[in-house]
Amino acid sequence: MKPTLTPFEYHGDFLEVLDQRSLPNDVKYIVCRSASDVASAITSMAVRGAPAIAIAAAYGMALSARRSSDMKAAASLLLNSRPTAVHLKKVIDRMMVLPREAMEAEARKIHREDLDINIAIGRHGTAVLPADCHVYHHCNTGALATGGWGTALGIVRSMAEIKKLSHVWVGETRPYLQGARLTAWEMMVEKIPYTLVSDNMAAKLMSDGKVDAVLVGCDRVARNGDTANKIGTLSLAVLAHHYRVPFYVAMPLSALDEECATGEGIPIEERPAIEMLGYGFTKWAHPKTPVYNPGFDVTPAALITGWVTEQGLWRPQP
Ligand code: MRU
C-alpha cells in the first residue's frame, strides 16, 4: 500500500509543504527552512490534521538541529503553533531528549511509523464495520491529515480495498470546509464512491436510514474516553446516538493524553474570526460581525461506540 497524496516532503535542508488552504483548486507548495516556518505553516493551517502537524513539527525540529538553532526556542514555537492535538507535544518531547545529530533520522522514523499505524488502524477498522457500509465522515482524516494514508479515512480506504464499503457521505465541515475541500478531493483521487453533504443534512440522512456508521478522527482523547475532534463532531455523535447509528473514532494511540482524566482538561483552540466570515477572497458576512469560532468540541465517551487503534479496539481507563 503506497500513499497517493502526501502533505509534505522532507528534502534535508527544507520541508516542502503542500498548502492545503488552496486545495482543491490550486496545488501549491510552501518551502519551510526553519522551525519558525513550520510553526507558521501549522498555525495558518497550510498543514493540518493532528498526525500531520506532529510529523511536520518533528521535521521542524530536524531543520533547527541542522542550523544549530536554539532547540528550546524551536520546541516552544512548534508546541504553541496549535493547542488541541496532543500528538504535537508527544513528538516534541520525543525529539528533545535526542542529540541534534539524531533528529533528522528520528523525524523520518516518526513519519514512517505514522504510515504503519494508519494501515493497522485501517485493518482493525474493517473488522468492526458492517459489510456494504454507508459511512458518514467528518472533517479530513486522510492522507493530507497524516503521514500520507489516513486514520478514519484509512479505514474507508481499507474497506474500499476489500469491497466492504458501499459509499461515503462526506460532511462539508463548517467553517473551514475540510470535508468539502479536502476529503471530497481525496475520495475523487482514490476513486472511492462519495457524496458531499452540508453538515446540517446529517440528521436527515440518519433519520432516512442512510448511514450505517459514523467515522471520525481525534485530536486528543482523555483517559475516560472523552474525545476532542473537529467542531461538529459532538452534534454528529448526539444524532448518531438518537438514531442508533454506531459512532467510531479512529485513534492512533498517540492521541491518548494520559495526563488528562476527562474531556474538561482538553484545551480547545479558538480560530480567527476571518475563517467564519468567508473563505479566500469570498466573504459572506460583514467584516465587523462578532464571531465565536472554536476549532474543536469534546464528545463524551458515553456517545462513542468504539475507538479503533493500531492495536485494535481501545477501552477507556477507569
Ligand atoms: O483543524 P484541523 O483540520 O487540523 O482538524 C482536523 C481534525 O479534527 C481531524 O479529525 C483530526 O486531527 C484527526 S486527523 C487524522
CSV table of C-alpha atoms and ligand atoms in Angstrom, one decimal:
chain,number,residue,atom,x,y,z
A,1,MET,CA,0.0,0.0,0.0
A,2,LYS,CA,1.5,3.3,-1.1
A,3,PRO,CA,0.4,6.8,-0.2
A,4,THR,CA,-1.1,8.6,-3.2
A,5,LEU,CA,-1.1,12.1,-1.7
A,6,THR,CA,1.4,13.4,0.8
A,7,PRO,CA,1.1,16.6,2.9
A,8,PHE,CA,4.8,17.3,2.8
A,9,GLU,CA,8.2,16.1,1.7
A,10,TYR,CA,11.4,16.5,3.6
A,11,HIS,CA,14.5,17.4,1.5
A,12,GLY,CA,17.2,17.6,4.2
A,13,ASP,CA,17.6,21.3,4.3
A,14,PHE,CA,13.9,22.2,3.7
A,15,LEU,CA,10.4,20.8,4.2
A,16,GLU,CA,8.2,21.2,1.2
A,17,VAL,CA,4.6,21.6,2.5
A,18,LEU,CA,1.5,21.1,0.3
A,19,ASP,CA,-0.5,24.3,1.0
A,20,GLN,CA,-3.9,22.8,2.0
A,21,ARG,CA,-5.5,26.2,2.1
A,22,SER,CA,-5.6,26.5,-1.7
A,23,LEU,CA,-6.8,22.9,-2.3
A,24,PRO,CA,-8.5,21.6,-4.3
A,25,ASN,CA,-8.3,24.4,-6.9
A,26,ASP,CA,-4.6,25.1,-6.7
A,27,VAL,CA,-1.8,22.7,-5.9
A,28,LYS,CA,0.8,24.9,-4.4
A,29,TYR,CA,3.8,24.2,-2.1
A,30,ILE,CA,5.4,26.2,0.7
A,31,VAL,CA,9.1,25.9,1.5
A,32,CYS,CA,9.9,25.8,5.2
A,33,ARG,CA,13.6,26.2,6.1
A,34,SER,CA,13.2,26.6,9.9
A,35,ALA,CA,11.1,25.6,12.9
A,36,SER,CA,9.6,29.1,12.7
A,37,ASP,CA,8.5,28.5,9.1
A,38,VAL,CA,7.0,25.1,10.0
A,39,ALA,CA,5.2,26.7,13.1
A,40,SER,CA,3.7,29.3,10.7
A,41,ALA,CA,2.5,26.6,8.3
A,42,ILE,CA,0.8,24.8,11.2
A,43,THR,CA,-0.8,27.9,12.7
A,44,SER,CA,-2.1,29.1,9.3
A,45,MET,CA,-3.3,25.5,8.5
A,46,ALA,CA,-1.3,25.2,5.4
A,47,VAL,CA,-0.6,21.8,7.0
A,48,ARG,CA,-3.3,20.4,9.4
A,49,GLY,CA,-4.7,17.2,10.9
A,50,ALA,CA,-3.2,16.0,14.2
A,51,PRO,CA,-0.8,13.4,13.0
A,52,ALA,CA,0.4,15.6,10.0
A,53,ILE,CA,1.2,18.6,12.3
A,54,ALA,CA,3.1,16.4,14.7
A,55,ILE,CA,5.2,14.9,11.8
A,56,ALA,CA,5.8,18.4,10.3
A,57,ALA,CA,6.9,19.6,13.8
A,58,ALA,CA,9.4,16.7,14.0
A,59,TYR,CA,10.9,17.8,10.7
A,60,GLY,CA,10.8,21.4,12.0
A,61,MET,CA,13.0,20.3,14.9
A,62,ALA,CA,15.3,18.5,12.5
A,63,LEU,CA,15.7,21.7,10.5
A,64,SER,CA,16.6,23.6,13.6
A,65,ALA,CA,19.1,21.0,14.7
A,66,ARG,CA,20.8,21.3,11.3
A,67,ARG,CA,21.1,25.1,11.7
A,68,SER,CA,22.4,24.9,15.2
A,69,SER,CA,19.5,27.0,16.3
A,70,ASP,CA,18.3,27.2,19.9
A,71,MET,CA,16.4,23.9,20.3
A,72,LYS,CA,14.3,25.0,23.3
A,73,ALA,CA,13.1,28.1,21.4
A,74,ALA,CA,12.3,25.9,18.4
A,75,ALA,CA,10.4,23.4,20.6
A,76,SER,CA,8.4,26.2,22.2
A,77,LEU,CA,7.4,27.8,18.8
A,78,LEU,CA,6.2,24.5,17.5
A,79,LEU,CA,4.4,23.5,20.7
A,80,ASN,CA,2.5,26.7,20.7
A,81,SER,CA,1.5,26.5,17.0
A,82,ARG,CA,-1.8,24.7,17.7
A,83,PRO,CA,-3.0,23.7,21.2
A,84,THR,CA,-5.5,20.9,20.9
A,85,ALA,CA,-3.7,17.9,19.3
A,86,VAL,CA,-1.6,16.1,21.9
A,87,HIS,CA,0.4,14.3,19.2
A,88,LEU,CA,2.4,17.5,18.8
A,89,LYS,CA,3.6,17.7,22.4
A,90,LYS,CA,4.4,13.9,22.4
A,91,VAL,CA,6.6,14.3,19.2
A,92,ILE,CA,8.4,17.3,20.6
A,93,ASP,CA,9.1,15.6,23.9
A,94,ARG,CA,10.4,12.6,21.9
A,95,MET,CA,12.8,14.8,19.8
A,96,MET,CA,14.0,16.9,22.7
A,97,VAL,CA,15.7,14.0,24.5
A,98,LEU,CA,17.9,13.3,21.4
A,99,PRO,CA,21.2,14.8,20.4
A,100,ARG,CA,20.9,17.2,17.4
A,101,GLU,CA,22.6,14.7,15.0
A,102,ALA,CA,19.9,12.1,15.7
A,103,MET,CA,16.9,14.4,15.0
A,104,GLU,CA,16.7,14.0,11.2
A,105,ALA,CA,16.6,10.2,11.3
A,106,GLU,CA,14.1,10.3,14.2
A,107,ALA,CA,11.7,12.7,12.2
A,108,ARG,CA,11.8,10.3,9.2
A,109,LYS,CA,11.1,7.4,11.6
A,110,ILE,CA,8.1,9.2,13.1
A,111,HIS,CA,6.8,9.7,9.6
A,112,ARG,CA,7.3,6.0,8.6
A,113,GLU,CA,5.7,4.9,11.9
A,114,ASP,CA,2.6,7.0,11.2
A,115,LEU,CA,2.1,5.2,7.9
A,116,ASP,CA,2.3,1.8,9.6
A,117,ILE,CA,-0.1,2.9,12.4
A,118,ASN,CA,-2.6,4.2,9.9
A,119,ILE,CA,-2.5,1.0,7.9
A,120,ALA,CA,-3.0,-1.1,11.1
A,121,ILE,CA,-6.0,1.2,12.1
A,122,GLY,CA,-7.5,0.6,8.7
A,123,ARG,CA,-7.1,-3.2,9.1
A,124,HIS,CA,-8.7,-3.2,12.5
A,125,GLY,CA,-11.5,-0.9,11.3
A,126,THR,CA,-12.6,-3.3,8.6
A,127,ALA,CA,-13.3,-5.9,11.3
A,128,VAL,CA,-15.7,-3.7,13.3
A,129,LEU,CA,-17.7,-2.1,10.4
A,130,PRO,CA,-20.6,-3.9,8.7
A,131,ALA,CA,-20.4,-5.0,5.1
A,132,ASP,CA,-21.9,-2.8,2.3
A,133,CYS,CA,-21.3,0.1,4.7
A,134,HIS,CA,-22.5,3.6,4.1
A,135,VAL,CA,-20.2,5.7,6.2
A,136,TYR,CA,-20.7,9.3,7.3
A,137,HIS,CA,-17.3,11.0,7.7
A,138,HIS,CA,-16.5,14.4,9.3
A,139,CYS,CA,-13.5,16.8,8.6
A,140,ASN,CA,-10.5,15.4,6.8
A,141,THR,CA,-8.6,12.5,8.4
A,142,GLY,CA,-7.0,11.1,5.2
A,143,ALA,CA,-3.6,11.2,3.5
A,144,LEU,CA,-3.5,15.0,3.9
A,145,ALA,CA,-4.1,14.9,7.6
A,146,THR,CA,-1.5,12.2,8.4
A,147,GLY,CA,1.9,11.0,7.1
A,148,GLY,CA,0.2,10.0,3.8
A,149,TRP,CA,-2.5,7.4,4.4
A,150,GLY,CA,-5.3,8.3,6.9
A,151,THR,CA,-7.0,7.3,10.2
A,152,ALA,CA,-10.8,7.3,9.8
A,153,LEU,CA,-10.3,7.7,6.0
A,154,GLY,CA,-7.6,5.0,6.3
A,155,ILE,CA,-10.4,2.7,7.4
A,156,VAL,CA,-12.5,3.9,4.5
A,157,ARG,CA,-9.6,3.1,2.1
A,158,SER,CA,-9.2,-0.4,3.6
A,159,MET,CA,-12.9,-1.0,3.4
A,160,ALA,CA,-12.9,0.0,-0.2
A,161,GLU,CA,-10.0,-2.3,-0.9
A,162,ILE,CA,-11.7,-5.4,0.4
A,163,LYS,CA,-15.1,-4.3,-1.2
A,164,LYS,CA,-16.8,-3.8,2.1
A,165,LEU,CA,-17.6,-0.2,1.5
A,166,SER,CA,-20.7,1.0,-0.3
A,167,HIS,CA,-20.3,4.7,-0.1
A,168,VAL,CA,-19.1,7.7,1.9
A,169,TRP,CA,-21.2,10.7,2.9
A,170,VAL,CA,-18.6,13.5,3.1
A,171,GLY,CA,-19.7,16.1,5.6
A,172,GLU,CA,-18.7,19.6,4.4
A,173,THR,CA,-17.3,20.6,7.9
A,174,ARG,CA,-18.1,24.2,8.5
A,175,PRO,CA,-16.5,26.6,8.9
A,176,TYR,CA,-13.2,25.7,7.3
A,177,LEU,CA,-14.6,23.2,4.9
A,178,GLN,CA,-12.0,20.4,5.3
A,179,GLY,CA,-14.7,17.9,4.2
A,180,ALA,CA,-15.7,19.8,1.1
A,181,ARG,CA,-12.3,20.9,0.0
A,182,LEU,CA,-10.0,18.1,1.1
A,183,THR,CA,-11.9,14.8,1.8
A,184,ALA,CA,-14.1,15.1,-1.3
A,185,TRP,CA,-10.9,15.7,-3.3
A,186,GLU,CA,-9.2,12.7,-1.7
A,187,MET,CA,-12.2,10.5,-2.4
A,188,MET,CA,-12.1,11.6,-6.0
A,189,VAL,CA,-8.4,10.9,-6.3
A,190,GLU,CA,-8.8,7.4,-4.6
A,191,LYS,CA,-11.9,6.6,-6.8
A,192,ILE,CA,-14.0,5.9,-3.7
A,193,PRO,CA,-17.7,6.5,-4.2
A,194,TYR,CA,-18.8,9.6,-2.2
A,195,THR,CA,-21.4,12.3,-1.9
A,196,LEU,CA,-20.8,15.7,-0.4
A,197,VAL,CA,-23.4,16.9,2.1
A,198,SER,CA,-23.6,20.0,4.3
A,199,ASP,CA,-23.3,19.4,8.0
A,200,ASN,CA,-27.0,20.2,8.6
A,201,MET,CA,-28.1,17.3,6.4
A,202,ALA,CA,-26.7,14.6,8.7
A,203,ALA,CA,-29.9,14.3,10.7
A,204,LYS,CA,-32.0,13.8,7.6
A,205,LEU,CA,-29.6,11.1,6.3
A,206,MET,CA,-29.6,9.2,9.6
A,207,SER,CA,-33.4,9.5,10.0
A,208,ASP,CA,-33.8,8.1,6.5
A,209,GLY,CA,-31.6,5.1,7.4
A,210,LYS,CA,-28.9,6.1,5.0
A,211,VAL,CA,-25.9,5.9,7.4
A,212,ASP,CA,-24.6,2.6,8.8
A,213,ALA,CA,-21.7,4.1,10.8
A,214,VAL,CA,-20.2,7.5,11.6
A,215,LEU,CA,-16.3,7.5,11.4
A,216,VAL,CA,-14.3,10.4,12.7
A,217,GLY,CA,-10.7,11.1,13.8
A,218,CYS,CA,-9.5,12.7,17.0
A,219,ASP,CA,-7.0,15.3,18.3
A,220,ARG,CA,-6.9,14.3,21.9
A,221,VAL,CA,-8.6,11.5,24.0
A,222,ALA,CA,-8.8,11.8,27.8
A,223,ARG,CA,-8.3,8.7,29.9
A,224,ASN,CA,-12.1,8.3,30.4
A,225,GLY,CA,-12.6,8.3,26.6
A,226,ASP,CA,-13.9,11.8,26.2
A,227,THR,CA,-12.7,12.8,22.7
A,228,ALA,CA,-11.8,16.1,21.2
A,229,ASN,CA,-12.2,16.4,17.4
A,230,LYS,CA,-13.2,18.9,14.8
A,231,ILE,CA,-16.1,21.2,15.7
A,232,GLY,CA,-19.3,19.5,14.7
A,233,THR,CA,-18.2,16.0,15.9
A,234,LEU,CA,-20.3,16.3,19.1
A,235,SER,CA,-23.5,17.1,17.1
A,236,LEU,CA,-22.9,14.1,14.9
A,237,ALA,CA,-22.4,11.9,18.0
A,238,VAL,CA,-25.7,13.1,19.6
A,239,LEU,CA,-27.5,12.4,16.3
A,240,ALA,CA,-25.9,9.0,15.9
A,241,HIS,CA,-27.0,8.1,19.5
A,242,HIS,CA,-30.5,9.3,18.8
A,243,TYR,CA,-30.8,7.2,15.6
A,244,ARG,CA,-28.8,4.2,17.0
A,245,VAL,CA,-26.1,4.6,14.4
A,246,PRO,CA,-22.6,3.2,15.5
A,247,PHE,CA,-20.2,6.0,16.1
A,248,TYR,CA,-16.5,5.1,15.8
A,249,VAL,CA,-13.3,7.2,16.5
A,250,ALA,CA,-10.1,6.2,14.6
A,251,MET,CA,-7.5,6.8,17.2
A,252,PRO,CA,-3.7,6.4,16.9
A,253,LEU,CA,-2.6,5.6,20.5
A,254,SER,CA,-0.6,8.8,20.4
A,255,ALA,CA,-3.9,10.7,20.7
A,256,LEU,CA,-4.3,9.4,24.2
A,257,ASP,CA,-3.5,12.1,26.8
A,258,GLU,CA,-2.6,10.0,29.9
A,259,GLU,CA,-2.4,13.2,31.9
A,260,CYS,CA,-5.9,14.2,31.1
A,261,ALA,CA,-8.6,12.4,33.2
A,262,THR,CA,-11.7,13.8,31.4
A,263,GLY,CA,-12.6,16.0,28.4
A,264,GLU,CA,-12.8,19.0,30.7
A,265,GLY,CA,-9.0,19.1,30.8
A,266,ILE,CA,-8.6,19.3,27.0
A,267,PRO,CA,-7.6,22.8,25.7
A,268,ILE,CA,-9.8,23.9,22.8
A,269,GLU,CA,-8.3,26.1,20.2
A,270,GLU,CA,-10.2,29.3,19.1
A,271,ARG,CA,-9.6,30.1,15.4
A,272,PRO,CA,-9.6,33.6,13.9
A,273,ALA,CA,-12.9,35.3,13.0
A,274,ILE,CA,-11.9,35.6,9.4
A,275,GLU,CA,-12.3,31.8,9.0
A,276,MET,CA,-16.1,32.2,9.8
A,277,LEU,CA,-16.7,35.3,7.7
A,278,GLY,CA,-15.8,33.8,4.3
A,279,TYR,CA,-13.2,31.7,2.5
A,280,GLY,CA,-10.3,33.0,0.4
A,281,PHE,CA,-11.5,36.1,-1.4
A,282,THR,CA,-15.2,35.3,-1.0
A,283,LYS,CA,-16.8,36.9,2.1
A,284,TRP,CA,-20.4,36.2,3.1
A,285,ALA,CA,-20.6,38.1,6.4
A,286,HIS,CA,-19.8,41.7,7.2
A,287,PRO,CA,-16.2,42.0,8.4
A,288,LYS,CA,-17.4,43.6,11.7
A,289,THR,CA,-19.7,40.6,12.5
A,290,PRO,CA,-18.9,39.3,16.0
A,291,VAL,CA,-17.8,35.7,15.7
A,292,TYR,CA,-17.3,32.6,18.0
A,293,ASN,CA,-15.1,30.1,16.3
A,294,PRO,CA,-13.9,27.1,18.5
A,295,GLY,CA,-12.0,24.7,16.3
A,296,PHE,CA,-12.9,21.6,18.3
A,297,ASP,CA,-15.5,20.1,20.6
A,298,VAL,CA,-15.4,17.3,23.0
A,299,THR,CA,-17.7,14.2,22.6
A,300,PRO,CA,-18.4,12.4,25.9
A,301,ALA,CA,-17.2,8.8,25.9
A,302,ALA,CA,-20.8,7.6,26.5
A,303,LEU,CA,-21.7,8.6,22.9
A,304,ILE,CA,-18.8,6.7,21.3
A,305,THR,CA,-19.3,3.1,20.2
A,306,GLY,CA,-15.6,2.3,19.9
A,307,TRP,CA,-12.1,3.7,19.4
A,308,VAL,CA,-10.2,1.9,16.7
A,309,THR,CA,-6.4,2.0,17.3
A,310,GLU,CA,-3.4,0.4,15.7
A,311,GLN,CA,-3.7,-2.4,18.3
A,312,GLY,CA,-7.5,-3.0,17.9
A,313,LEU,CA,-10.3,-1.6,20.0
A,314,TRP,CA,-9.2,0.6,22.9
A,315,ARG,CA,-11.1,0.8,26.2
A,316,PRO,CA,-11.3,4.0,28.3
A,317,GLN,CA,-9.4,3.7,31.6
A,318,PRO,CA,-11.3,3.9,34.9
B,1,MRU,O1,-8.4,21.8,12.3
B,1,MRU,P1,-7.9,20.5,11.6
B,1,MRU,O2,-8.3,20.5,10.2
B,1,MRU,O3,-6.5,20.3,11.9
B,1,MRU,O4,-8.7,19.4,12.3
B,1,MRU,C1,-8.5,18.0,12.0
B,1,MRU,C2,-9.3,17.1,12.8
B,1,MRU,O5,-10.1,17.4,13.6
B,1,MRU,C3,-9.1,15.7,12.5
B,1,MRU,O6,-10.3,14.9,12.7
B,1,MRU,C4,-8.0,15.1,13.5
B,1,MRU,O7,-6.9,16.0,13.5
B,1,MRU,C5,-7.6,13.8,13.1
B,1,MRU,S1,-6.7,13.7,11.5
B,1,MRU,C6,-6.2,12.1,11.3
